[in-house]
Amino acid sequence: LSSCTSAAEKEMGGAEQRERQYRAHRGFADRRGGVVSARTYFYADEAKCDQHMETFLRCIDASGGSSEDGFSAIKLTALGRPQFLLQFSEVLVKWRRFFHQMAAEQGQAGRAAVEMKLEVEKLQEALANLGIVTKAESQHWFTGENLGVSGTVDLLDWNSLIDSRTKLSKLLLIPNMQTGQLEPLLSRFTEEEELQMKRMLQRMDILAKRATEKGVRLMVDAEQSYFQPAISRLTLEMQRRFNRDRAIIFNTYQCYLKEAYDNVTVDVELSRREGWHFGTKLVRGAYMEQERERAAQIGYEDPINPTYEKTNEMYHRCLDYILEEIKHNRKANVMVASHNEDTVKFTLRRMMELGIHPSEKKVYFGQLLGMCDQITFPLGQAGFPVYKYVPYGPVNEVLPYLSRRAQENRGFMQRANRERDLLWREVKRRLLAGSLFSPN
């Protein structure tokens, strides 16, 4: 709990001013509650974060030494104090919400995020009327080579203002609709908090550089929704730097989130405009029970799709959008991280329809080691890039993780039975053919 709370909040209070979703809460300080299908890291001190970074570096080295096109996964909560992720997430969400409010006032409510375009003149008037900034002052916000040239500002233009206006911890400014001011999220930061933020970014940079040197793709895992906006934004910044020639950094999108499609489309559009390689891992998500319980108890909107079917629809919708992007712009890459046979079949069918050949290595498949081999091996034999995700660690931590994964994947036991039947059928075929120990 302490690692998610700033020194200013501890001394003077002020947590009540924060959005409910982004406040640290005692009841959910132990983020392992209801989550054994994902590793949870807790902040102890900066030395522990350095140890985690060293472990990740060894994993990158191991992956680079075992295959030509390996992947390695990292979690940002292992690399720094989570207070920063909470604060930055809140800033990003409030800026985005402010954009949507402006769009609604210009009659664009209900449009997809990537399609909303604000007229610069009207936006400047609105900012001036709110007292946030005068029209003259805001004119230099909307200048530059790409910003506001068309007379409109979309969400990507708006997001670029966050870079120039906030400068991370120095300002962390948010527009306050009530007071009509750009206000700091917190009254002040200690020198140590400033250093902690910088160290987290430095560790990310070290990992990305090692991955680039070793030819390993780095997958940044998704985490709880109250950390995720910051995690995605920091991953995006790494992609802008390191994905110039090929996709090295992969962001993860959780398709059980209601906003997953908007997030995917906005990030793909940014990669298209700036010309870098988009890399993503698509998952359904690992924190559903905890997310739902936290939203209900604390009192904010549940960020999770209402049903399993809706999550499936979201997964296929996001995946289809990325596959279309691969067809039209060969700079997109996707890891289909799924044990769901229907999802794999959907992917294969759409690849065929769109003319995406497996040899292009733009679409990857991933399953857990020891699970769903009846999906993994036929894909590999057919020439698709397919990976086994290797959990590692103490047995007492890894076994609950694996058992939980088995529970989560609907129909897993039926698929295990099917896998057994397929193996038995192959044994009998080889016996009858007199080739028990030969695959041919």
Coordinates of C-alpha atoms in Angstrom, one line a residue:
L1 CA 0.0 0.0 0.0
S2 CA 2.8 2.4 0.9
S3 CA 4.5 1.9 -2.5
C4 CA 1.3 3.1 -4.2
T5 CA 1.0 6.3 -2.2
S6 CA 3.0 9.5 -2.6
A7 CA 4.8 11.2 0.3
A8 CA 2.5 14.3 -0.2
E9 CA -0.6 12.2 0.2
K10 CA 0.8 10.5 3.4
E11 CA 1.7 13.8 5.0
M12 CA -1.3 16.0 4.0
G13 CA -3.9 13.6 2.7
G14 CA -5.3 14.5 -0.7
A15 CA -6.0 11.0 -1.8
E16 CA -9.7 12.0 -1.8
Q17 CA -9.0 14.3 -4.7
R18 CA -7.9 11.3 -6.8
E19 CA -10.1 9.3 -9.1
R20 CA -11.5 6.3 -7.2
Q21 CA -10.0 3.8 -9.7
Y22 CA -6.5 5.3 -9.2
R23 CA -6.4 5.6 -5.5
A24 CA -4.5 3.0 -3.4
H25 CA -6.9 1.0 -1.3
R26 CA -6.0 -1.1 1.7
G27 CA -8.4 -3.9 0.8
F28 CA -6.7 -4.4 -2.6
A29 CA -3.1 -3.6 -1.6
D30 CA -2.3 -7.3 -1.9
R31 CA -2.9 -7.6 -5.7
R32 CA -2.6 -11.4 -5.5
G33 CA -6.3 -11.6 -4.4
G34 CA -8.2 -13.8 -7.0
V35 CA -5.1 -13.8 -9.2
V36 CA -2.9 -16.9 -9.4
S37 CA -2.8 -17.0 -13.2
A38 CA -0.3 -14.1 -13.4
R39 CA 2.8 -13.3 -11.5
T40 CA 2.4 -10.4 -9.0
Y41 CA 5.4 -8.2 -8.1
F42 CA 5.5 -6.0 -5.0
Y43 CA 7.8 -3.1 -4.5
A44 CA 10.4 -3.6 -1.8
D45 CA 13.1 -1.1 -2.7
E46 CA 15.2 0.0 -5.7
A47 CA 17.7 -2.9 -5.2
K48 CA 14.9 -5.4 -5.6
C49 CA 13.9 -3.7 -8.9
D50 CA 17.5 -4.0 -10.1
Q51 CA 17.4 -7.8 -9.2
H52 CA 14.2 -8.2 -11.3
M53 CA 15.9 -6.4 -14.2
E54 CA 18.9 -8.7 -14.0
T55 CA 16.5 -11.7 -14.1
F56 CA 14.8 -10.3 -17.2
L57 CA 18.2 -9.7 -18.8
R58 CA 19.1 -13.3 -18.2
C59 CA 15.8 -14.4 -19.8
I60 CA 16.5 -12.2 -22.8
D61 CA 20.0 -13.8 -23.1
A62 CA 18.5 -17.3 -22.8
S63 CA 15.8 -16.6 -25.4
G64 CA 18.4 -15.1 -27.8
G65 CA 20.6 -18.2 -27.3
S66 CA 17.9 -20.8 -27.9
S67 CA 16.2 -19.5 -31.1
E68 CA 16.6 -17.0 -33.9
D69 CA 13.3 -15.2 -33.3
G70 CA 12.7 -15.5 -29.6
F71 CA 10.3 -13.7 -27.3
S72 CA 10.8 -12.6 -23.7
A73 CA 8.1 -11.2 -21.4
I74 CA 8.5 -8.5 -18.7
K75 CA 6.3 -6.7 -16.2
L76 CA 6.7 -3.1 -15.5
T77 CA 5.5 -3.5 -11.8
A78 CA 8.7 -5.4 -11.3
L79 CA 10.8 -2.5 -12.4
G80 CA 9.8 0.4 -10.2
R81 CA 7.5 1.9 -7.6
P82 CA 3.8 1.4 -8.7
Q83 CA 2.9 4.9 -7.4
F84 CA 4.2 6.3 -10.6
L85 CA 2.1 4.0 -12.8
L86 CA -1.1 4.9 -10.8
Q87 CA -0.4 8.6 -11.1
F88 CA 0.5 8.6 -14.7
S89 CA -2.5 6.4 -15.6
E90 CA -4.8 8.9 -13.9
V91 CA -3.3 11.8 -15.9
L92 CA -3.6 10.0 -19.2
V93 CA -7.2 8.9 -18.5
K94 CA -8.3 12.4 -17.4
W95 CA -6.7 14.0 -20.5
R96 CA -8.5 11.5 -22.7
R97 CA -11.8 12.0 -20.9
F98 CA -11.4 15.7 -21.4
F99 CA -10.9 15.2 -25.2
H100 CA -14.1 13.0 -25.3
Q101 CA -16.1 15.7 -23.4
M102 CA -15.0 18.3 -26.0
A103 CA -15.9 15.9 -28.8
A104 CA -19.3 15.3 -27.3
E105 CA -19.9 19.1 -27.2
Q106 CA -19.0 19.2 -30.9
G107 CA -21.6 16.5 -31.7
Q108 CA -19.2 13.5 -32.0
A109 CA -20.4 11.4 -29.1
G110 CA -20.6 7.7 -29.9
R111 CA -17.9 7.7 -32.6
A112 CA -14.9 5.4 -32.4
A113 CA -12.0 7.1 -30.6
V114 CA -9.8 7.1 -33.7
E115 CA -12.5 8.8 -35.8
M116 CA -13.2 11.8 -33.5
K117 CA -11.8 15.1 -34.8
L118 CA -12.2 18.4 -33.0
E119 CA -12.2 21.6 -34.9
V120 CA -9.2 23.6 -33.7
E121 CA -11.1 26.9 -33.6
K122 CA -13.9 25.5 -31.5
L123 CA -11.5 23.7 -29.2
Q124 CA -9.5 26.9 -28.6
E125 CA -12.7 28.7 -27.8
A126 CA -13.8 26.0 -25.4
L127 CA -10.4 26.0 -23.6
A128 CA -10.6 29.8 -23.3
N129 CA -14.2 29.7 -22.0
L130 CA -13.2 27.2 -19.4
G131 CA -10.3 29.5 -18.4
I132 CA -7.8 26.8 -18.9
V133 CA -5.7 28.8 -21.3
T134 CA -6.4 31.9 -23.4
K135 CA -6.9 31.6 -27.1
A136 CA -3.6 33.3 -27.8
E137 CA -1.8 31.0 -25.4
S138 CA -3.4 27.9 -26.9
Q139 CA -2.4 28.8 -30.5
H140 CA 1.2 27.5 -29.9
W141 CA -0.3 24.2 -28.6
F142 CA -1.7 23.5 -32.0
T143 CA 1.2 24.3 -34.3
G144 CA 4.0 22.3 -35.7
E145 CA 4.5 20.0 -38.7
N146 CA 1.6 17.7 -38.1
L147 CA -0.5 19.2 -35.3
G148 CA -3.7 21.0 -36.3
V149 CA -2.5 21.6 -39.9
S150 CA -5.8 20.2 -41.2
G151 CA -7.8 22.5 -38.9
T152 CA -8.8 19.6 -36.7
V153 CA -7.3 17.8 -33.7
D154 CA -7.8 14.1 -33.2
L155 CA -6.9 11.9 -30.2
L156 CA -3.4 11.3 -31.4
D157 CA -2.8 15.0 -31.8
W158 CA -4.3 15.5 -28.3
N159 CA -2.1 12.8 -26.8
S160 CA 1.0 14.5 -28.2
L161 CA 0.1 17.5 -26.1
I162 CA 0.5 15.4 -23.0
D163 CA 4.2 14.9 -24.0
S164 CA 4.7 18.7 -24.3
R165 CA 2.5 19.9 -21.5
T166 CA 3.2 17.4 -18.7
K167 CA 6.8 16.3 -18.8
L168 CA 6.0 13.3 -16.5
S169 CA 6.6 14.1 -12.8
K170 CA 7.4 17.8 -13.2
L171 CA 3.9 18.8 -14.0
L172 CA 1.6 15.8 -14.3
L173 CA -1.0 18.4 -15.1
I174 CA -4.7 17.6 -15.6
P175 CA -7.5 19.8 -16.9
N176 CA -10.0 20.5 -14.1
M177 CA -13.5 21.1 -15.6
Q178 CA -14.8 22.6 -12.3
T179 CA -12.0 25.2 -11.7
G180 CA -11.1 25.7 -15.3
Q181 CA -7.4 25.3 -14.6
L182 CA -4.6 22.9 -15.5
E183 CA -3.8 21.6 -12.1
P184 CA -1.0 19.3 -10.8
L185 CA -2.3 15.9 -9.8
L186 CA -0.2 16.1 -6.6
S187 CA 1.1 19.2 -4.8
R188 CA 4.7 18.1 -4.9
F189 CA 7.1 15.2 -5.4
T190 CA 10.0 14.3 -3.2
E191 CA 13.5 14.1 -4.8
E192 CA 13.5 10.3 -4.1
E193 CA 10.1 10.0 -6.0
E194 CA 11.6 11.8 -8.9
L195 CA 14.5 9.4 -8.9
Q196 CA 12.3 6.4 -8.6
M197 CA 10.4 7.4 -11.8
K198 CA 13.6 8.0 -13.7
R199 CA 15.1 4.6 -12.6
M200 CA 12.0 2.8 -13.9
L201 CA 12.4 4.4 -17.3
Q202 CA 16.1 3.6 -17.3
R203 CA 15.5 -0.1 -16.5
M204 CA 13.0 -0.3 -19.4
D205 CA 15.6 1.3 -21.6
I206 CA 18.3 -1.2 -20.6
L207 CA 16.0 -4.2 -21.3
A208 CA 14.9 -2.8 -24.7
K209 CA 18.5 -2.2 -25.7
R210 CA 19.6 -5.8 -24.7
A211 CA 16.6 -7.2 -26.5
T212 CA 17.6 -5.3 -29.7
E213 CA 21.2 -6.5 -29.4
K214 CA 20.1 -10.2 -29.0
G215 CA 17.4 -10.1 -31.7
V216 CA 14.8 -11.0 -29.1
R217 CA 11.3 -9.5 -29.1
L218 CA 10.3 -8.0 -25.8
M219 CA 6.6 -8.5 -24.7
V220 CA 5.5 -6.1 -22.0
D221 CA 2.7 -7.8 -20.1
A222 CA -0.6 -6.2 -19.4
E223 CA -1.6 -5.7 -15.7
Q224 CA -4.5 -4.3 -13.7
S225 CA -6.6 -1.6 -15.4
Y226 CA -5.5 1.1 -12.9
F227 CA -1.9 0.6 -14.0
Q228 CA -2.5 -0.2 -17.6
P229 CA -2.8 3.3 -19.2
A230 CA 0.7 4.2 -18.0
I231 CA 2.1 0.8 -18.9
S232 CA 0.7 1.0 -22.4
R233 CA 1.9 4.6 -22.9
L234 CA 5.4 3.8 -21.7
T235 CA 5.5 0.7 -24.0
L236 CA 4.3 2.9 -26.8
E237 CA 7.2 5.2 -26.2
M238 CA 9.6 2.3 -26.4
Q239 CA 8.0 1.1 -29.6
R240 CA 8.5 4.6 -31.2
R241 CA 12.2 4.3 -30.4
F242 CA 13.0 0.7 -31.0
N243 CA 10.6 -0.5 -33.6
R244 CA 11.9 1.6 -36.5
D245 CA 13.3 -1.3 -38.5
R246 CA 11.4 -4.3 -37.1
A247 CA 9.0 -5.0 -34.3
I248 CA 11.1 -5.5 -31.2
I249 CA 8.8 -4.2 -28.5
F250 CA 5.3 -5.8 -28.2
N251 CA 2.5 -4.2 -26.2
T252 CA -0.2 -6.5 -24.7
Y253 CA -3.9 -5.8 -25.1
Q254 CA -6.4 -7.4 -22.7
C255 CA -9.6 -8.1 -24.7
Y256 CA -11.8 -8.5 -21.7
L257 CA -11.5 -4.7 -21.3
K258 CA -14.4 -2.6 -22.8
E259 CA -11.9 -0.2 -24.2
A260 CA -9.6 -2.7 -25.9
Y261 CA -10.7 -2.0 -29.5
D262 CA -10.3 1.8 -29.1
N263 CA -6.8 1.3 -27.6
V264 CA -5.7 -1.0 -30.4
T265 CA -7.0 1.2 -33.2
V266 CA -5.5 4.4 -31.8
D267 CA -2.1 2.8 -31.3
V268 CA -2.1 1.2 -34.8
E269 CA -3.0 4.6 -36.3
L270 CA -0.1 6.2 -34.5
S271 CA 2.3 3.5 -35.8
R272 CA 0.9 4.1 -39.3
R273 CA 1.5 7.9 -39.1
E274 CA 5.0 7.7 -37.7
G275 CA 6.1 4.7 -39.8
W276 CA 7.3 2.3 -37.1
H277 CA 6.5 -1.4 -36.8
F278 CA 3.4 -2.2 -34.6
G279 CA 3.8 -5.2 -32.4
T280 CA 1.2 -6.7 -30.1
K281 CA 0.2 -9.7 -28.1
L282 CA -3.5 -10.2 -27.8
V283 CA -4.8 -12.0 -24.6
R284 CA -8.2 -12.3 -23.0
G285 CA -7.0 -11.2 -19.6
A286 CA -5.9 -12.5 -16.2
Y287 CA -7.4 -10.2 -13.6
M288 CA -11.2 -10.4 -14.1
E289 CA -12.4 -11.5 -10.7
Q290 CA -10.2 -9.0 -8.9
E291 CA -11.1 -6.1 -11.3
R292 CA -14.8 -6.7 -10.9
E293 CA -14.7 -7.0 -7.1
R294 CA -12.6 -3.8 -6.8
A295 CA -14.9 -1.8 -9.0
A296 CA -17.9 -2.9 -7.1
Q297 CA -16.5 -2.3 -3.6
I298 CA -14.8 1.0 -4.4
G299 CA -17.6 2.3 -6.6
Y300 CA -16.5 2.9 -10.2
E301 CA -17.6 1.5 -13.5
D302 CA -16.6 -2.2 -14.1
P303 CA -13.9 -2.0 -16.9
I304 CA -14.5 -5.6 -17.9
N305 CA -16.8 -6.9 -20.7
P306 CA -20.1 -8.3 -19.2
T307 CA -19.8 -11.8 -20.7
Y308 CA -17.3 -14.3 -21.9
E309 CA -19.0 -14.1 -25.3
K310 CA -18.5 -10.3 -25.4
T311 CA -14.8 -10.8 -24.6
N312 CA -14.6 -13.3 -27.5
E313 CA -16.2 -10.8 -29.8
M314 CA -13.7 -8.2 -28.7
Y315 CA -10.8 -10.5 -29.2
H316 CA -11.8 -11.3 -32.7
R317 CA -12.6 -7.7 -33.5
C318 CA -9.2 -6.5 -32.4
L319 CA -7.4 -9.4 -34.1
D320 CA -9.3 -8.8 -37.4
Y321 CA -8.3 -5.1 -37.3
I322 CA -4.7 -6.0 -36.9
L323 CA -4.8 -8.6 -39.6
E324 CA -6.3 -6.1 -42.0
E325 CA -3.5 -3.7 -41.1
I326 CA -1.0 -6.4 -41.9
K327 CA -2.6 -6.9 -45.3
H328 CA -2.4 -3.2 -46.2
N329 CA 0.8 -2.3 -44.3
R330 CA 3.3 -5.1 -43.7
K331 CA 4.6 -3.3 -40.6
A332 CA 2.1 -4.8 -38.1
N333 CA 2.8 -8.0 -36.1
V334 CA 0.6 -9.9 -33.8
M335 CA 1.0 -12.7 -31.3
V336 CA -2.2 -14.7 -30.9
A337 CA -1.8 -15.8 -27.3
S338 CA -4.7 -18.2 -27.0
H339 CA -5.7 -21.8 -26.2
N340 CA -9.0 -21.3 -27.8
E341 CA -9.4 -23.5 -30.9
D342 CA -12.1 -21.3 -32.4
T343 CA -9.8 -18.3 -32.2
V344 CA -7.0 -20.2 -33.9
K345 CA -9.3 -21.3 -36.6
F346 CA -10.6 -17.8 -37.1
T347 CA -7.0 -16.5 -37.4
L348 CA -6.1 -19.1 -40.0
R349 CA -9.2 -18.5 -42.0
R350 CA -8.7 -14.7 -42.0
M351 CA -5.0 -15.1 -42.9
M352 CA -6.0 -17.2 -45.9
E353 CA -8.7 -14.7 -47.0
L354 CA -6.3 -11.7 -46.6
G355 CA -3.3 -13.4 -48.3
I356 CA -1.1 -13.4 -45.3
H357 CA 1.4 -16.3 -45.7
P358 CA 2.9 -17.9 -42.5
S359 CA 6.4 -17.5 -43.9
E360 CA 6.0 -13.7 -43.6
K361 CA 6.2 -14.2 -39.9
K362 CA 3.7 -11.4 -39.1
V363 CA 1.3 -13.6 -37.2
Y364 CA 2.6 -15.7 -34.3
F365 CA 0.8 -18.2 -32.1
G366 CA 1.5 -18.9 -28.5
Q367 CA 0.4 -21.5 -25.9
L368 CA 1.6 -22.4 -22.5
L369 CA 4.2 -25.2 -22.3
G370 CA 2.5 -28.5 -21.7
M371 CA -1.0 -27.2 -22.7
C372 CA -2.8 -27.6 -26.0
D373 CA -0.1 -29.4 -27.9
Q374 CA -2.8 -30.6 -30.3
I375 CA -3.0 -26.9 -31.4
T376 CA 0.7 -26.0 -31.2
F377 CA 2.3 -28.9 -33.1
P378 CA 0.1 -29.0 -36.2
L379 CA 0.6 -25.2 -36.5
G380 CA 4.4 -25.6 -36.3
Q381 CA 4.3 -28.5 -38.8
A382 CA 2.3 -26.4 -41.2
G383 CA 5.0 -23.7 -41.1
F384 CA 3.4 -21.1 -38.8
P385 CA 5.6 -19.4 -36.2
V386 CA 4.4 -20.9 -33.0
Y387 CA 5.8 -20.5 -29.5
K388 CA 5.5 -22.2 -26.1
Y389 CA 5.3 -19.8 -23.2
V390 CA 7.6 -21.1 -20.4
P391 CA 6.6 -20.3 -16.8
Y392 CA 9.6 -20.4 -14.4
G393 CA 10.1 -20.1 -10.7
P394 CA 9.6 -22.0 -7.5
V395 CA 7.3 -25.1 -7.8
N396 CA 4.9 -23.8 -5.2
E397 CA 4.4 -20.6 -7.2
V398 CA 4.4 -22.2 -10.7
L399 CA 1.9 -25.0 -10.0
P400 CA -1.0 -22.8 -8.8
Y401 CA -0.3 -20.7 -11.9
L402 CA -0.6 -23.6 -14.2
S403 CA -3.6 -25.1 -12.5
R404 CA -5.4 -21.8 -12.6
R405 CA -4.7 -21.5 -16.3
A406 CA -6.2 -24.9 -16.8
Q407 CA -9.4 -23.8 -15.0
E408 CA -9.6 -20.6 -17.0
N409 CA -9.5 -22.2 -20.4
R410 CA -13.0 -23.4 -20.9
G411 CA -13.3 -26.9 -22.1
F412 CA -9.6 -27.6 -21.3
M413 CA -10.3 -31.0 -19.9
Q414 CA -12.3 -31.9 -23.0
R415 CA -9.4 -30.8 -25.1
A416 CA -7.0 -32.8 -22.9
N417 CA -9.2 -35.9 -23.5
R418 CA -9.1 -35.2 -27.2
E419 CA -5.4 -34.8 -27.2
R420 CA -5.1 -38.2 -25.4
D421 CA -7.4 -39.8 -28.0
L422 CA -5.4 -38.3 -30.9
L423 CA -2.1 -39.6 -29.4
W424 CA -3.6 -43.1 -28.9
R425 CA -4.9 -43.2 -32.4
E426 CA -1.4 -42.3 -33.7
V427 CA 0.2 -45.0 -31.6
K428 CA -2.3 -47.6 -33.1
R429 CA -1.6 -46.3 -36.6
R430 CA 2.1 -46.7 -36.1
L431 CA 1.7 -50.2 -34.6
L432 CA -0.3 -51.4 -37.6
A433 CA 2.2 -49.8 -40.0
G434 CA 5.1 -51.3 -38.2
S435 CA 6.7 -47.9 -37.6
L436 CA 6.2 -47.3 -33.9
F437 CA 9.3 -45.1 -33.4
S438 CA 9.2 -43.4 -36.7
P439 CA 7.1 -40.3 -37.4
N440 CA 6.9 -41.3 -41.0

